[in-house]
Amino acid sequence: MTSRAYCDCHVNIWNDEHVLPLYHTLQARVRHGDIAPKADASTLYQAMSDVDKAIIFSLRYGDSVGIEGDDETTAAAVSRYSDKFVGLAYVDPRREDCLDLLHHAIDDLGLKGAKFGPIYNGVALSDPRMEPVLAFLQNATCH
Amino acid sequence: MLILSQEYKITDKIFFGTDYPFAAVGESIDGLLNINAMLEGTMLPRVSQETMDQILQSNPFEVWWKGDSPI
C-alpha cells in the first residue's frame, strides 16, 4: 500500500528537446523495465501527487547522461507550480561559465540552491574548481 | 546502509528522494516500507518503522538552508 512522503528531494526535470540519443542508449543498457518517458513540468506535477513538496533540478550532462537541460526550465516549472516545486540550479565546474550560470540561476531566476553530480561530471567536492562555487553558495541569499 | 545508519544513529541525515523519472514516488515509498521483506526467515536486524517514518517525513527545508527555509 502506497503511503505519502513529505518531500521528494531529488527530482529531475527536462523537456523533450533536451533529450539526446545518448540518453536512450544508456538507459537501455543499465535499466530494465519502464522509465517514465517524460520529465516535463506537467508530468512531474502529476507524478509528485503523493508528496507535498518536490525539489527539482535540470540535468545538463549531455556528454555523460544524454540530457542537456537548463535552469530556465527549472525556474519556469517552479513559477508554474509554486505550491509544489522548489528549484535548485545545476552546477558543473567543468564549464568555463559555471559561475556565470550559477549567478544567473540564483540571482536572476530565484533558484534556491545547487545540485551537484560528481558521478556525472567526475569532479570531486575537493577539486579546486569547486572553491569559487562553494564560496558563492555560502554567501548567496537563497530565500 | 539503512541498518548502519540506525546503528550509528544518523537516520536524521537521510532524506527521501526518488531520482524521478528514474524511479517513481509510489514504488520508492513501497520499496522502503517493504524493505524488510527480503529478511523474512532470517535473524538479521530490521529497518525500524521509526526509521522509515523519519525518512518519509524528512523535511530538507528545515535543515539544508540552516534554518532559513526557502518556502
mmCIF file of C-alpha atoms in Angstrom:
data_model
loop_
_atom_site.group_PDB
_atom_site.id
_atom_site.type_symbol
_atom_site.label_atom_id
_atom_site.label_comp_id
_atom_site.label_asym_id
_atom_site.label_seq_id
_atom_site.Cartn_x
_atom_site.Cartn_y
_atom_site.Cartn_z
ATOM 1 C CA MET A 1 0.000 0.000 0.000
ATOM 2 C CA THR A 2 1.494 3.305 -1.065
ATOM 3 C CA SER A 3 1.672 5.958 1.595
ATOM 4 C CA ARG A 4 2.843 9.528 1.317
ATOM 5 C CA ALA A 5 6.076 11.342 1.891
ATOM 6 C CA TYR A 6 6.536 14.984 2.776
ATOM 7 C CA CYS A 7 9.161 15.876 0.200
ATOM 8 C CA ASP A 8 10.819 14.204 -2.741
ATOM 9 C CA CYS A 9 14.177 15.944 -2.624
ATOM 10 C CA HIS A 10 15.589 14.510 -5.830
ATOM 11 C CA VAL A 11 13.506 15.115 -8.944
ATOM 12 C CA ASN A 12 14.920 15.680 -12.416
ATOM 13 C CA ILE A 13 13.194 17.934 -14.905
ATOM 14 C CA TRP A 14 13.717 18.288 -18.636
ATOM 15 C CA ASN A 15 11.715 18.873 -21.778
ATOM 16 C CA ASP A 16 11.651 16.693 -24.869
ATOM 17 C CA GLU A 17 14.059 18.967 -26.710
ATOM 18 C CA HIS A 18 16.707 18.350 -24.044
ATOM 19 C CA VAL A 19 16.917 14.598 -24.708
ATOM 20 C CA LEU A 20 19.846 13.397 -26.810
ATOM 21 C CA PRO A 21 20.243 9.968 -28.472
ATOM 22 C CA LEU A 22 22.833 9.054 -25.850
ATOM 23 C CA TYR A 23 20.126 9.041 -23.172
ATOM 24 C CA HIS A 24 18.178 6.257 -24.814
ATOM 25 C CA THR A 25 21.324 4.262 -25.491
ATOM 26 C CA LEU A 26 22.431 4.451 -21.862
ATOM 27 C CA GLN A 27 19.048 3.748 -20.326
ATOM 28 C CA ALA A 28 18.546 0.661 -22.436
ATOM 29 C CA ARG A 29 21.894 -0.596 -21.172
ATOM 30 C CA VAL A 30 21.560 -0.004 -17.453
ATOM 31 C CA ARG A 31 17.933 -0.371 -16.553
ATOM 32 C CA HIS A 32 15.324 -2.911 -17.413
ATOM 33 C CA GLY A 33 11.648 -2.129 -17.454
ATOM 34 C CA ASP A 34 9.891 1.164 -17.898
ATOM 35 C CA ILE A 35 11.335 4.567 -17.238
ATOM 36 C CA ALA A 36 8.879 7.423 -17.331
ATOM 37 C CA PRO A 37 9.274 8.735 -20.876
ATOM 38 C CA LYS A 38 8.797 12.398 -19.953
ATOM 39 C CA ALA A 39 10.074 14.670 -17.222
ATOM 40 C CA ASP A 40 8.459 17.994 -18.098
ATOM 41 C CA ALA A 41 6.768 20.219 -15.535
ATOM 42 C CA SER A 42 3.245 18.864 -16.036
ATOM 43 C CA THR A 43 4.426 15.277 -15.870
ATOM 44 C CA LEU A 44 6.368 15.984 -12.707
ATOM 45 C CA TYR A 45 3.428 17.702 -11.048
ATOM 46 C CA GLN A 46 1.234 14.678 -11.627
ATOM 47 C CA ALA A 47 3.986 12.287 -10.609
ATOM 48 C CA MET A 48 4.505 14.142 -7.336
ATOM 49 C CA SER A 49 0.892 13.742 -6.174
ATOM 50 C CA ASP A 50 1.954 11.600 -3.212
ATOM 51 C CA VAL A 51 4.343 14.201 -1.817
ATOM 52 C CA ASP A 52 3.680 17.707 -0.505
ATOM 53 C CA LYS A 53 6.859 19.207 -1.932
ATOM 54 C CA ALA A 54 9.439 18.302 -4.549
ATOM 55 C CA ILE A 55 12.930 19.677 -5.056
ATOM 56 C CA ILE A 56 13.568 19.791 -8.776
ATOM 57 C CA PHE A 57 16.584 20.487 -10.942
ATOM 58 C CA SER A 58 17.528 20.034 -14.537
ATOM 59 C CA LEU A 59 20.317 17.875 -15.887
ATOM 60 C CA ARG A 60 22.908 19.423 -18.156
ATOM 61 C CA TYR A 61 25.049 16.370 -18.770
ATOM 62 C CA GLY A 62 24.671 15.819 -22.461
ATOM 63 C CA ASP A 63 28.062 14.127 -22.574
ATOM 64 C CA SER A 64 27.537 11.623 -19.768
ATOM 65 C CA VAL A 65 23.770 11.189 -19.403
ATOM 66 C CA GLY A 66 22.376 12.426 -22.691
ATOM 67 C CA ILE A 67 20.222 15.191 -21.195
ATOM 68 C CA GLU A 68 21.130 18.805 -21.983
ATOM 69 C CA GLY A 69 18.667 20.765 -19.866
ATOM 70 C CA ASP A 70 18.837 24.253 -18.372
ATOM 71 C CA ASP A 71 17.970 26.209 -15.249
ATOM 72 C CA GLU A 72 15.319 28.216 -17.099
ATOM 73 C CA THR A 73 13.275 25.040 -17.389
ATOM 74 C CA THR A 74 13.535 24.527 -13.653
ATOM 75 C CA ALA A 75 12.588 28.128 -12.890
ATOM 76 C CA ALA A 76 9.592 28.015 -15.236
ATOM 77 C CA ALA A 77 8.308 24.876 -13.541
ATOM 78 C CA VAL A 78 8.690 26.431 -10.098
ATOM 79 C CA SER A 79 6.833 29.514 -11.250
ATOM 80 C CA ARG A 80 4.011 27.431 -12.693
ATOM 81 C CA TYR A 81 3.722 25.035 -9.756
ATOM 82 C CA SER A 82 4.948 27.124 -6.843
ATOM 83 C CA ASP A 83 2.739 25.200 -4.431
ATOM 84 C CA LYS A 84 4.749 22.041 -5.022
ATOM 85 C CA PHE A 85 8.185 22.728 -6.503
ATOM 86 C CA VAL A 86 11.375 24.214 -5.100
ATOM 87 C CA GLY A 87 14.133 24.572 -7.690
ATOM 88 C CA LEU A 88 17.874 24.081 -7.492
ATOM 89 C CA ALA A 89 20.452 25.179 -10.044
ATOM 90 C CA TYR A 90 22.631 22.797 -11.982
ATOM 91 C CA VAL A 91 26.385 23.084 -11.321
ATOM 92 C CA ASP A 92 29.140 21.624 -13.487
ATOM 93 C CA PRO A 93 32.571 23.058 -12.637
ATOM 94 C CA ARG A 94 33.984 21.709 -15.884
ATOM 95 C CA ARG A 95 32.246 24.583 -17.676
ATOM 96 C CA GLU A 96 34.085 27.870 -18.003
ATOM 97 C CA ASP A 97 30.800 29.713 -17.494
ATOM 98 C CA CYS A 98 29.882 27.676 -14.415
ATOM 99 C CA LEU A 99 29.851 30.638 -12.029
ATOM 100 C CA ASP A 100 28.042 32.891 -14.514
ATOM 101 C CA LEU A 101 25.320 30.265 -14.854
ATOM 102 C CA LEU A 102 25.141 29.837 -11.089
ATOM 103 C CA HIS A 103 24.844 33.578 -10.506
ATOM 104 C CA HIS A 104 22.074 33.745 -13.097
ATOM 105 C CA ALA A 105 20.258 30.786 -11.571
ATOM 106 C CA ILE A 106 20.327 32.122 -8.020
ATOM 107 C CA ASP A 107 20.225 35.894 -8.526
ATOM 108 C CA ASP A 108 18.026 36.168 -11.629
ATOM 109 C CA LEU A 109 15.950 33.004 -11.738
ATOM 110 C CA GLY A 110 15.482 32.755 -7.979
ATOM 111 C CA LEU A 111 16.530 29.151 -7.602
ATOM 112 C CA LYS A 112 17.185 28.154 -4.020
ATOM 113 C CA GLY A 113 20.469 26.263 -4.145
ATOM 114 C CA ALA A 114 22.570 23.981 -6.306
ATOM 115 C CA LYS A 115 22.574 20.340 -7.288
ATOM 116 C CA PHE A 116 25.996 18.884 -7.941
ATOM 117 C CA GLY A 117 26.552 15.495 -9.555
ATOM 118 C CA PRO A 118 30.127 14.236 -9.283
ATOM 119 C CA ILE A 119 29.102 10.862 -10.648
ATOM 120 C CA TYR A 120 28.199 12.596 -13.899
ATOM 121 C CA ASN A 121 30.931 15.215 -14.182
ATOM 122 C CA GLY A 122 33.823 13.411 -12.494
ATOM 123 C CA VAL A 123 34.619 16.423 -10.314
ATOM 124 C CA ALA A 124 35.249 15.666 -6.655
ATOM 125 C CA LEU A 125 33.987 18.013 -3.941
ATOM 126 C CA SER A 126 37.627 18.571 -3.018
ATOM 127 C CA ASP A 127 38.511 19.686 -6.546
ATOM 128 C CA PRO A 128 39.936 23.260 -6.663
ATOM 129 C CA ARG A 129 37.331 24.132 -9.280
ATOM 130 C CA MET A 130 34.700 23.772 -6.564
ATOM 131 C CA GLU A 131 36.215 26.504 -4.388
ATOM 132 C CA PRO A 132 34.591 29.514 -6.088
ATOM 133 C CA VAL A 133 31.329 27.586 -6.376
ATOM 134 C CA LEU A 134 31.230 26.799 -2.671
ATOM 135 C CA ALA A 135 32.319 30.340 -1.785
ATOM 136 C CA PHE A 136 29.460 31.805 -3.781
ATOM 137 C CA LEU A 137 26.890 29.407 -2.371
ATOM 138 C CA GLN A 138 27.959 30.045 1.206
ATOM 139 C CA ASN A 139 27.299 33.748 0.773
ATOM 140 C CA ALA A 140 24.293 33.587 -1.543
ATOM 141 C CA THR A 141 20.855 34.558 -0.370
ATOM 142 C CA CYS A 142 18.527 31.761 -1.401
ATOM 143 C CA HIS A 143 15.171 32.601 0.120
ATOM 144 C CA MET B 1 23.097 1.073 4.620
ATOM 145 C CA LEU B 2 19.862 1.810 6.475
ATOM 146 C CA ILE B 3 20.826 -0.674 9.182
ATOM 147 C CA LEU B 4 24.197 1.027 9.522
ATOM 148 C CA SER B 5 22.537 4.421 9.738
ATOM 149 C CA GLN B 6 20.377 3.088 12.568
ATOM 150 C CA GLU B 7 23.372 1.667 14.373
ATOM 151 C CA TYR B 8 25.321 4.898 14.058
ATOM 152 C CA LYS B 9 22.211 6.943 14.901
ATOM 153 C CA ILE B 10 22.341 9.148 11.833
ATOM 154 C CA THR B 11 18.954 8.407 10.319
ATOM 155 C CA ASP B 12 18.096 12.085 10.658
ATOM 156 C CA LYS B 13 20.642 12.759 7.906
ATOM 157 C CA ILE B 14 18.712 10.696 5.369
ATOM 158 C CA PHE B 15 16.144 12.423 3.160
ATOM 159 C CA PHE B 16 13.610 10.904 0.823
ATOM 160 C CA GLY B 17 14.287 11.230 -2.884
ATOM 161 C CA THR B 18 13.290 9.200 -5.923
ATOM 162 C CA ASP B 19 15.585 10.489 -8.694
ATOM 163 C CA TYR B 20 12.387 10.749 -10.774
ATOM 164 C CA PRO B 21 11.872 9.844 -13.619
ATOM 165 C CA PHE B 22 14.314 7.004 -12.996
ATOM 166 C CA ALA B 23 12.060 5.834 -10.161
ATOM 167 C CA ALA B 24 8.523 6.839 -9.231
ATOM 168 C CA VAL B 25 7.253 8.091 -5.895
ATOM 169 C CA GLY B 26 4.909 5.183 -5.263
ATOM 170 C CA GLU B 27 7.429 2.465 -5.981
ATOM 171 C CA SER B 28 10.061 4.253 -3.928
ATOM 172 C CA ILE B 29 7.776 4.545 -0.921
ATOM 173 C CA ASP B 30 6.639 0.959 -1.303
ATOM 174 C CA GLY B 31 10.218 -0.185 -1.634
ATOM 175 C CA LEU B 32 11.137 1.477 1.621
ATOM 176 C CA LEU B 33 8.081 0.236 3.502
ATOM 177 C CA ASN B 34 8.677 -3.332 2.311
ATOM 178 C CA ILE B 35 12.420 -3.361 2.670
ATOM 179 C CA ASN B 36 12.379 -5.890 5.482
ATOM 180 C CA ALA B 37 10.566 -8.466 3.355
ATOM 181 C CA MET B 38 13.859 -9.703 1.979
ATOM 182 C CA LEU B 39 14.912 -10.570 5.533
ATOM 183 C CA GLU B 40 11.971 -12.840 6.187
ATOM 184 C CA GLY B 41 13.091 -16.019 7.902
ATOM 185 C CA THR B 42 16.466 -14.598 8.946
ATOM 186 C CA MET B 43 17.775 -13.229 12.204
ATOM 187 C CA LEU B 44 19.227 -10.154 10.545
ATOM 188 C CA PRO B 45 18.345 -6.754 12.014
ATOM 189 C CA ARG B 46 15.378 -4.901 10.590
ATOM 190 C CA VAL B 47 14.923 -1.365 9.450
ATOM 191 C CA SER B 48 12.596 0.052 12.069
ATOM 192 C CA GLN B 49 9.247 1.654 11.353
ATOM 193 C CA GLU B 50 10.607 4.710 13.138
ATOM 194 C CA THR B 51 13.417 4.961 10.589
ATOM 195 C CA MET B 52 11.025 4.538 7.694
ATOM 196 C CA ASP B 53 8.680 7.184 9.049
ATOM 197 C CA GLN B 54 11.562 9.535 9.691
ATOM 198 C CA ILE B 55 12.763 9.223 6.110
ATOM 199 C CA LEU B 56 9.315 9.623 4.602
ATOM 200 C CA GLN B 57 8.577 12.682 6.712
ATOM 201 C CA SER B 58 12.051 14.182 6.404
ATOM 202 C CA ASN B 59 11.985 17.906 5.768
ATOM 203 C CA PRO B 60 15.018 19.274 3.926
ATOM 204 C CA PHE B 61 13.691 22.833 4.223
ATOM 205 C CA GLU B 62 14.265 22.774 7.970
ATOM 206 C CA VAL B 63 17.830 21.506 7.630
ATOM 207 C CA TRP B 64 19.527 22.232 4.315
ATOM 208 C CA TRP B 65 19.193 26.003 4.485
ATOM 209 C CA LYS B 66 20.434 26.219 8.044
ATOM 210 C CA GLY B 67 17.145 27.463 9.437
ATOM 211 C CA ASP B 68 16.497 29.929 6.617
ATOM 212 C CA SER B 69 13.846 27.914 4.819
ATOM 213 C CA PRO B 70 13.210 28.787 1.158
ATOM 214 C CA ILE B 71 9.482 28.032 1.465
#
